[in-house]
Amino acid sequence: GVPPFRSKQDISIAPDIIEEILRIYGYDNVPPEMLSAHLKPVYVDNLLRREHKTQRALSQGHGFIEVHTYIWMDDFWLEKIGFQPSNTLIVRNPSAEGKRQLRTTLLPNLLALIDQNRNQRQKFKIFEVGHVFENNGDRVSELTHFAGLSFVSSSETDIEDHYLAVKGAI
């Protein structure tokens, strides 16, 4: 039997009972047996592999910082930059006021990051690989897009040198 000091607390589910039976029977009396498993080849997603290679090349080779922004666009920011996207999906119960449109492009959110960070740094480069949503009337598509921006203050660098550096990264 199960010792009384363990029977009230330690036995609560079926595996606990099996453990007690094995303890009485003796673990050494159970013959060892290899588990059988059917192995399948690992599926290689070449698109995901290229995405990761691009991310590494930009961040490690060209000094870009990878960012991740929300999947919705800020209505107030869109108004500030004068961008009115068409055919957006509208969220019925948005997380906050002005965050009701799902993004159709990555650029407005990246531009918002430039606006927020340009006073702290004289130059920086950011990129994002993220999902955007296309509303085709009766059908909605979720697509993976890539976008990047490079910011440099006007006094920091010659614009042509900056252009050539970004072109080289691409």
CSV table of N, CA and C in Angstrom, one decimal, residues 83-141:
chain,number,residue,atom,x,y,z
A,83,PHE,N,-1.4,60.8,-45.5
A,83,PHE,CA,-1.5,59.6,-46.2
A,83,PHE,C,-2.9,58.9,-45.9
A,84,GLN,N,-3.7,58.7,-46.9
A,84,GLN,CA,-5.0,58.0,-46.8
A,84,GLN,C,-5.0,56.7,-47.5
A,85,PRO,N,-4.7,55.6,-46.9
A,85,PRO,CA,-4.6,54.3,-47.6
A,85,PRO,C,-6.1,53.9,-48.0
A,86,SER,N,-6.2,53.2,-49.1
A,86,SER,CA,-7.5,52.8,-49.5
A,86,SER,C,-7.6,51.3,-49.3
A,87,ASN,N,-8.9,50.8,-49.2
A,87,ASN,CA,-9.2,49.4,-49.0
A,87,ASN,C,-8.5,48.8,-47.8
A,88,THR,N,-8.5,49.5,-46.7
A,88,THR,CA,-7.9,48.9,-45.4
A,88,THR,C,-9.0,48.1,-44.7
A,89,LEU,N,-8.6,47.2,-43.9
A,89,LEU,CA,-9.5,46.5,-43.0
A,89,LEU,C,-9.6,47.3,-41.8
A,90,ILE,N,-10.9,47.4,-41.3
A,90,ILE,CA,-11.2,48.2,-40.1
A,90,ILE,C,-11.4,47.2,-39.0
A,91,VAL,N,-10.7,47.4,-37.9
A,91,VAL,CA,-10.9,46.6,-36.7
A,91,VAL,C,-12.2,47.1,-36.0
A,92,ARG,N,-13.1,46.1,-35.6
A,92,ARG,CA,-14.3,46.5,-35.0
A,92,ARG,C,-14.1,47.0,-33.5
A,93,ASN,N,-13.1,46.4,-32.9
A,93,ASN,CA,-12.9,46.7,-31.5
A,93,ASN,C,-11.4,47.0,-31.3
A,94,PRO,N,-10.9,48.2,-31.7
A,94,PRO,CA,-9.5,48.5,-31.7
A,94,PRO,C,-8.9,48.6,-30.3
A,95,SER,N,-7.6,48.3,-30.2
A,95,SER,CA,-7.0,48.3,-28.9
A,95,SER,C,-6.9,49.7,-28.3
A,96,ALA,N,-6.9,50.8,-29.1
A,96,ALA,CA,-6.9,52.1,-28.6
A,96,ALA,C,-7.5,53.0,-29.7
A,97,GLU,N,-7.9,54.2,-29.3
A,97,GLU,CA,-8.5,55.2,-30.2
A,97,GLU,C,-7.5,55.5,-31.3
A,98,GLY,N,-8.0,55.5,-32.5
A,98,GLY,CA,-7.1,55.9,-33.7
A,98,GLY,C,-6.3,54.7,-34.2
A,99,LYS,N,-6.5,53.5,-33.7
A,99,LYS,CA,-5.7,52.4,-34.1
A,99,LYS,C,-6.7,51.3,-34.7
A,100,ARG,N,-7.5,51.8,-35.7
A,100,ARG,CA,-8.5,50.9,-36.2
A,100,ARG,C,-8.2,50.3,-37.6
A,101,GLN,N,-7.2,50.8,-38.3
A,101,GLN,CA,-7.0,50.3,-39.7
A,101,GLN,C,-5.7,49.4,-39.7
A,102,LEU,N,-5.9,48.2,-40.2
A,102,LEU,CA,-4.8,47.3,-40.4
A,102,LEU,C,-3.9,47.8,-41.5
A,103,ARG,N,-2.6,47.7,-41.4
A,103,ARG,CA,-1.7,48.3,-42.4
A,103,ARG,C,-1.7,47.6,-43.7
A,104,THR,N,-1.6,48.4,-44.7
A,104,THR,CA,-1.5,47.9,-46.1
A,104,THR,C,-0.1,48.1,-46.6
A,105,THR,N,0.7,48.8,-45.9
A,105,THR,CA,2.1,49.1,-46.2
A,105,THR,C,2.9,49.3,-44.9
A,106,LEU,N,4.2,49.0,-44.8
A,106,LEU,CA,5.0,49.1,-43.6
A,106,LEU,C,5.5,50.6,-43.4
A,107,LEU,N,5.5,51.4,-44.5
A,107,LEU,CA,6.2,52.7,-44.5
A,107,LEU,C,5.7,53.7,-43.4
A,108,PRO,N,4.3,53.8,-43.3
A,108,PRO,CA,3.9,54.8,-42.3
A,108,PRO,C,4.4,54.6,-40.9
A,109,ASN,N,4.4,53.3,-40.5
A,109,ASN,CA,4.9,53.0,-39.1
A,109,ASN,C,6.4,53.2,-39.0
A,110,LEU,N,7.1,52.9,-40.1
A,110,LEU,CA,8.6,53.2,-40.1
A,110,LEU,C,8.9,54.7,-40.0
A,111,LEU,N,8.1,55.5,-40.8
A,111,LEU,CA,8.2,56.9,-40.8
A,111,LEU,C,8.0,57.5,-39.4
A,112,ALA,N,7.0,56.9,-38.7
A,112,ALA,CA,6.7,57.3,-37.3
A,112,ALA,C,7.9,57.1,-36.4
A,113,LEU,N,8.6,56.0,-36.6
A,113,LEU,CA,9.8,55.7,-35.8
A,113,LEU,C,10.9,56.7,-36.1
A,114,ILE,N,11.0,57.1,-37.4
A,114,ILE,CA,12.0,58.1,-37.7
A,114,ILE,C,11.7,59.4,-37.0
A,115,ASP,N,10.4,59.8,-37.0
A,115,ASP,CA,10.0,61.0,-36.4
A,115,ASP,C,10.2,61.0,-34.9
A,116,GLN,N,10.0,59.8,-34.2
A,116,GLN,CA,10.2,59.7,-32.8
A,116,GLN,C,11.7,59.7,-32.4
A,117,ASN,N,12.6,59.2,-33.3
A,117,ASN,CA,14.0,59.0,-32.9
A,117,ASN,C,15.0,60.0,-33.5
A,118,ARG,N,14.5,60.9,-34.3
A,118,ARG,CA,15.5,61.7,-35.0
A,118,ARG,C,16.1,62.8,-34.1
A,119,ASN,N,15.6,63.1,-33.0
A,119,ASN,CA,16.2,64.0,-32.0
A,119,ASN,C,17.2,63.4,-31.1
A,120,GLN,N,17.2,62.0,-31.1
A,120,GLN,CA,18.2,61.3,-30.2
A,120,GLN,C,19.4,60.9,-31.0
A,121,ARG,N,19.3,60.7,-32.3
A,121,ARG,CA,20.4,60.2,-33.1
A,121,ARG,C,20.6,61.1,-34.3
A,122,GLN,N,21.8,61.3,-34.8
A,122,GLN,CA,22.1,62.0,-36.0
A,122,GLN,C,21.8,61.2,-37.3
A,123,LYS,N,22.0,59.8,-37.1
A,123,LYS,CA,21.8,59.0,-38.3
A,123,LYS,C,21.5,57.6,-37.7
A,124,PHE,N,20.6,56.9,-38.5
A,124,PHE,CA,20.3,55.5,-38.2
A,124,PHE,C,19.6,54.9,-39.4
A,125,LYS,N,19.6,53.6,-39.4
A,125,LYS,CA,19.0,52.8,-40.5
A,125,LYS,C,18.1,51.7,-39.9
A,126,ILE,N,16.8,51.7,-40.3
A,126,ILE,CA,15.9,50.6,-39.8
A,126,ILE,C,15.3,49.9,-40.9
A,127,PHE,N,14.9,48.7,-40.6
A,127,PHE,CA,14.1,47.9,-41.6
A,127,PHE,C,13.1,47.0,-40.8
A,128,GLU,N,12.1,46.5,-41.6
A,128,GLU,CA,11.1,45.6,-41.0
A,128,GLU,C,10.7,44.6,-42.0
A,129,VAL,N,10.5,43.4,-41.6
A,129,VAL,CA,9.9,42.4,-42.4
A,129,VAL,C,8.6,42.1,-41.6
A,130,GLY,N,7.4,42.4,-42.2
A,130,GLY,CA,6.2,42.2,-41.5
A,130,GLY,C,5.0,41.9,-42.4
A,131,HIS,N,3.9,41.7,-41.8
A,131,HIS,CA,2.7,41.4,-42.5
A,131,HIS,C,1.9,42.6,-42.8
A,132,VAL,N,1.3,42.6,-44.0
A,132,VAL,CA,0.4,43.7,-44.4
A,132,VAL,C,-0.9,43.0,-44.9
A,133,PHE,N,-2.0,43.7,-44.9
A,133,PHE,CA,-3.3,43.1,-45.3
A,133,PHE,C,-3.9,43.8,-46.5
A,134,GLU,N,-4.3,43.1,-47.5
A,134,GLU,CA,-5.0,43.6,-48.6
A,134,GLU,C,-6.4,43.2,-48.6
A,135,ASN,N,-7.3,44.2,-48.7
A,135,ASN,CA,-8.7,44.0,-48.7
A,135,ASN,C,-9.2,44.0,-50.2
A,136,ASN,N,-9.5,42.9,-50.7
A,136,ASN,CA,-10.0,42.8,-52.1
A,136,ASN,C,-11.5,42.6,-52.2
A,137,GLY,N,-12.2,43.3,-51.4
A,137,GLY,CA,-13.7,43.2,-51.3
A,137,GLY,C,-14.1,41.9,-50.6
A,138,ASP,N,-14.3,40.8,-51.3
A,138,ASP,CA,-14.8,39.6,-50.6
A,138,ASP,C,-13.6,38.7,-50.1
A,139,ARG,N,-12.4,39.1,-50.4
A,139,ARG,CA,-11.2,38.3,-50.0
A,139,ARG,C,-10.2,39.1,-49.4
A,140,VAL,N,-9.6,38.6,-48.3
A,140,VAL,CA,-8.5,39.4,-47.6
A,140,VAL,C,-7.2,38.5,-47.7
A,141,SER,N,-6.2,39.2,-48.0
A,141,SER,CA,-4.9,38.5,-48.2
A,141,SER,C,-3.9,39.1,-47.1
